[in-house]
Backbone as a ProteinNet text record, in pm:
[ID]
protein_1_A
[PRIMARY]
MDYIQKRKQQMRNTDYKRRYGITLEVVDGMIEKQDGCCYICGDKPSNHKYTGLKVDHCHKTGEVRAMLCNGCNSGLGMFGDNIEAMKKAIEHLMENINETV
[TERTIARY]
-3718	-3683.8	-3530.8	-3480.9	-3336.3	-3281.5	-3152.1	-3085.4	-3127.9	-3134.8	-3168.3	-3310.1	-3405.4	-3543.7	-3552.1	-3481.4	-3481.3	-3423.4	-3317.4	-3254.2	-3347.3	-3417.8	-3514.6	-3624.5	-3673.8	-3776.6	-3723.9	-3600.9	-3540.1	-3528.3	-3489.9	-3476	-3611.3	-3713.9	-3848.6	-3896.2	-3871.7	-3912.8	-3844.7	-3714.8	-3639.6	-3694.3	-3726.9	-3780.7	-3915.9	-4005.6	-4136.1	-4121.3	-4031	-4007.8	-3956.6	-3861	-3800.6	-3900.7	-3973.7	-4062.4	-4196.1	-4251.9	-4388.4	-4403.2	-4296.6	-4303.5	-4381.1	-4393.1	-4464.5	-4375.5	-4411.5	-4333.8	-4396.9	-4320.1	-4369.6	-4488.1	-4485.7	-4596.6	-4726.4	-4718.2	-4835.5	-4884.9	-4792.6	-4829.2	-4898.7	-4840	-4901	-5040.2	-5058.2	-5188.8	-5291.3	-5247.9	-5338.3	-5379.4	-5282.5	-5312.9	-5409.7	-5387.4	-5476.6	-5618	-5627.3	-5757.3	-5832.9	-5759.4	-5819.6	-5830.9	-5812	-5818.5	-5725	-5610.6	-5511.7	-5550.1	-5653.3	-5705	-5680.3	-5679.9	-5668.9	-5789.6	-5766.2	-5873.7	-5973.6	-5928.7	-6017.5	-6088.4	-6013.6	-6078	-6114.6	-6054.8	-6087.8	-6018.5	-5933.8	-5862.3	-5744.8	-5709.2	-5587.6	-5469.6	-5355.5	-5242	-5195.4	-5222.9	-5181.6	-5257.9	-5367.3	-5445.1	-5386.5	-5278.1	-5220.6	-5081.2	-5040.2	-4907.9	-4798.9	-4810.4	-4711.4	-4770.6	-4722.1	-4780.6	-4740	-4816.5	-4789.2	-4869.9	-4919.1	-4993.7	-4896.7	-4930.3	-4847.3	-4909.6	-4825.4	-4873.3	-4929	-5056.9	-5118	-5102.7	-5051.9	-5032.7	-5060.7	-5094.9	-5117.9	-4982.1	-4964.3	-4835.6	-4814.6	-4922	-4909	-4875.6	-4946.8	-4929	-4840.2	-4825.9	-4750.2	-4831.2	-4957.7	-5042.2	-5071.7	-5051	-5079.4	-5229.6	-5286.5	-5431.4	-5476	-5410.9	-5453.6	-5348.3	-5376.1	-5290.1	-5364.2	-5295.6	-5357.3	-5275.4	-5343.3	-5271.1	-5196.5	-5103.9	-5024.6	-5110.7	-5212.4	-5298.2	-5374.3	-5437.1	-5513.6	-5421.5	-5307.2	-5212.4	-5159.6	-5127.9	-5079	-5187.8	-5311.8	-5423.2	-5441.1	-5439	-5449.7	-5333.1	-5215.5	-5096.4	-5104.7	-5157.2	-5171.1	-5266.5	-5366.8	-5459.9	-5406.5	-5292.2	-5231.7	-5322.3	-5403.1	-5498.3	-5596.9	-5618.4	-5710	-5852.3	-5929.8	-6065	-6155.7	-6145.3	-6230.7	-6201.1	-6075.1	-6039.1	-6091.6	-6085.2	-6137	-6287.9	-6358.2	-6504	-6537.2	-6461.5	-6485.3	-6458.2	-6355.3	-6325.5	-6439.5	-6493.5	-6606.4	-6727.6	-6757.2	-6869.4	-6848.8	-6727.5	-6695.2	-6721	-6675.4	-6697.1	-6845.1	-6916.4	-7058.8	-7137.4	-7097.8	-7167.3	-7129.5	-7012.4	-6960.9	-6929	-6972	-6940.2	-7014.5	-6947.1	-7007.7	-7065.1	-7192.3	-7260.4	-7223.5	-7165.4	-7130.1	-6994.3	-6921.7	-6788.6	-6799.2
-9746.5	-9649	-9637	-9514.6	-9497.4	-9504.7	-9501.6	-9519.4	-9412.6	-9287.7	-9178.8	-9195.1	-9226.5	-9247.5	-9366.5	-9473.6	-9592.1	-9559.1	-9482.3	-9443.5	-9356.1	-9263.7	-9178.2	-9263.1	-9362.7	-9452.9	-9529.7	-9577.2	-9650.2	-9560.3	-9434.9	-9340.8	-9310.3	-9293.5	-9269.3	-9390.3	-9510.3	-9631.7	-9641.1	-9613	-9616.6	-9514.2	-9395.4	-9289.8	-9329.6	-9384.7	-9428.4	-9539.4	-9630.6	-9739.6	-9684.5	-9593	-9536.8	-9451.6	-9365.7	-9270.8	-9330.6	-9419.3	-9465.5	-9617.2	-9689.8	-9835.7	-9897.3	-9823.7	-9873.3	-9860.1	-9931.5	-9927.3	-9831.3	-9799.4	-9716.2	-9784.5	-9916.1	-9991.8	-9967.4	-9962.9	-9935	-9793.1	-9698.4	-9558.9	-9547.9	-9608.8	-9604.5	-9667.8	-9775	-9839.6	-9749.2	-9675.6	-9581.1	-9469.4	-9418.9	-9312	-9362.1	-9482.7	-9540.9	-9558.5	-9608.5	-9629.2	-9496.4	-9388.1	-9254.8	-9183.9	-9255.5	-9200.1	-9081	-9083	-8976.9	-8846.6	-8851.1	-8729.9	-8729.4	-8610.1	-8593.7	-8657.7	-8732.8	-8802	-8703.6	-8586.6	-8490.5	-8399.3	-8323.9	-8224.7	-8279.6	-8391.9	-8453.8	-8394.4	-8294.1	-8233	-8319.4	-8305.1	-8369.1	-8282	-8342	-8262.7	-8158	-8176.3	-8077.3	-7946.2	-7947	-7825.4	-7742.1	-7788.5	-7722.6	-7669.9	-7571.9	-7512.5	-7616.8	-7697.8	-7802.1	-7934.2	-7982.5	-8101.5	-8226.4	-8328.8	-8457.9	-8477	-8596.5	-8627.7	-8667.8	-8631.7	-8659.2	-8770.5	-8843.6	-8949.5	-8885.4	-8908.7	-8865.5	-8979	-8946.1	-9049	-8992	-9078.7	-9040.7	-9018.6	-8902.3	-8871.5	-8947.7	-8996.3	-9073.8	-9219.7	-9280.5	-9424	-9452.9	-9353.5	-9373.8	-9440.9	-9473.9	-9542.8	-9453.3	-9508.4	-9436.3	-9439.3	-9321	-9310.9	-9294	-9204.8	-9175.2	-9088.9	-9053.5	-8962	-8828.9	-8720.1	-8588.1	-8488.6	-8385.1	-8275.3	-8199.5	-8115.1	-8041.7	-7955.5	-7889.9	-7802.4	-7877.5	-7987.6	-8066.2	-8129.8	-8180.4	-8241.6	-8138	-8019.6	-7913	-7868.6	-7860.4	-7820.6	-7915.6	-8045	-8143.1	-8128.9	-8109.8	-8094.9	-7972.8	-7863.4	-7741.4	-7761.3	-7845.4	-7875.2	-7983.6	-8040.9	-8143.1	-8263.3	-8295	-8406.6	-8390.8	-8266.8	-8238.6	-8227.2	-8332.1	-8339	-8230.5	-8203.9	-8101	-7963	-7932.7	-7803.9	-7796.4	-7908.4	-7911	-7888.8	-7952.8	-7933.6	-7788.5	-7727.6	-7586.9	-7497.3	-7529.8	-7452.9	-7466.8	-7587.2	-7610.2	-7530.1	-7534.1	-7455.8	-7307.7	-7260.1	-7119.4	-7083.2	-7166.8	-7139.6	-7142	-7238.9	-7250.7	-7131.6	-7077.6	-6961.5	-6831.8	-6829	-6702.1	-6702.6	-6803.7	-6812.1	-6705.4	-6646.7	-6547	-6623	-6624.4	-6701.6	-6657.1	-6537.3	-6489.3	-6539.9	-6609.5	-6657.5	-6770.3
6125.7	6227.2	6231.6	6221.1	6222.4	6365.3	6376.1	6504.9	6606.3	6564	6655.9	6709.1	6621.8	6666.4	6761.8	6729.2	6814.3	6951.6	6954	7080.8	7163.8	7099.4	7170.6	7233.6	7159.8	7211.7	7333	7324.1	7436.3	7559.2	7538.6	7649.9	7712.7	7629.3	7681.9	7762.2	7710.4	7779.2	7915.5	7919.4	8044.3	8143.1	8092.9	8179.4	8238.2	8155	8205.2	8309.3	8285.5	8381.7	8514.2	8505.8	8626.6	8705.6	8635.3	8702.9	8745.4	8661.7	8685.7	8693.9	8663.7	8668.1	8553.2	8442.5	8325.2	8202.9	8097.8	7974.3	7874.3	7773.4	7664	7595.9	7590.7	7531.9	7610.3	7742.7	7826.3	7800.9	7794.8	7768.7	7633.5	7531.8	7398.7	7399.2	7476.3	7488	7554.3	7657.4	7725.1	7630.1	7554.3	7458.7	7351.8	7303.7	7203.6	7260.5	7382.8	7447.5	7463.1	7481.8	7496.5	7361	7252.4	7116.6	7098.3	7167.1	7153.1	7219.4	7304.4	7367.4	7517.7	7574.3	7719.4	7786.4	7892.9	7963.2	8024.6	8065.9	8132.9	8033.7	7953.4	7866.4	7728.5	7690.5	7562.8	7442	7463.2	7351.5	7309.1	7183	7132.1	7173.9	7203.2	7249.2	7149.9	7021.1	6921.3	6938	7015.2	7040.2	7153.3	7211.6	7328.6	7298.9	7375.6	7359.7	7377.7	7481.4	7508.2	7461.1	7348.5	7288.5	7363.2	7342	7403.6	7530.2	7549.1	7670.5	7780.9	7902.4	8019.5	8101.9	8173.7	8262.2	8388.8	8416.4	8541.8	8641.6	8759	8861.3	8998.7	9090.6	9229.6	9295.2	9354.5	9417.8	9547.8	9605.9	9730.7	9702.5	9607.3	9581.3	9461.1	9372.5	9249.6	9140.1	9168.8	9071.6	8951.6	8832.3	8708.3	8684.5	8648.6	8632.8	8488.6	8414.2	8277	8210.3	8086.6	8012	7999.2	8035.6	8036.1	7955.8	7906.2	7843.8	7953.7	7914.4	8011.3	8103.6	8046.7	8127.2	8234.9	8198.2	8295.8	8399	8353.9	8446.3	8545.8	8497.4	8584.7	8682.1	8632.2	8718.7	8835	8806.3	8914.6	9011.7	8956.5	9040.2	9129.3	9076.6	9156.3	9273.7	9253.3	9362	9454.1	9420	9505	9525.7	9425.1	9433.5	9549.3	9593.5	9704.4	9650.3	9668.1	9612.5	9670.3	9799.4	9860.8	9802.9	9780.1	9720.1	9577.1	9504.5	9367.7	9367.7	9459.9	9468.7	9497.3	9587.5	9620.8	9499.5	9422.8	9301.7	9200.1	9185.9	9094.1	9139.4	9268.1	9322.1	9294.1	9316.5	9292	9145.7	9054.7	8912.9	8877.6	8930.8	8899	8950.5	9063.6	9120.9	9051.4	8992.4	8939.8	8791.9	8721.2	8578.8	8502.2	8407.6	8321.5	8201.8	8187.4	8083.2	7941.4	7928.3	7795.4	7750.1	7834.8	7798.1	7699.9
[MASK]
+++++++++++++++++++++++++++++++++++++++++++++++++++++++++++++++++++++++++++++++++++++++++++++++++++++

């Protein structure tokens, strides 16, 4: 690993520690455990516009939950981790889904 790659790894590790209290080693372990796929949709990050899995965490407790693609992580964030709103959205989709999609 050259100096620039090593420095990037160090910066990522510092960022994960500062933001989530975990190391790059923990993140890599989570990604490996999930076979490199998003915990929710199961897609590999290369299938998405914004590559790379993101750390999903509880905004109230700061607890790290899983690694998600940008779309799934953003979706949870938009719902503000509000389970009742998510359930209502699921009900709405189930009642109004177009079977030809």
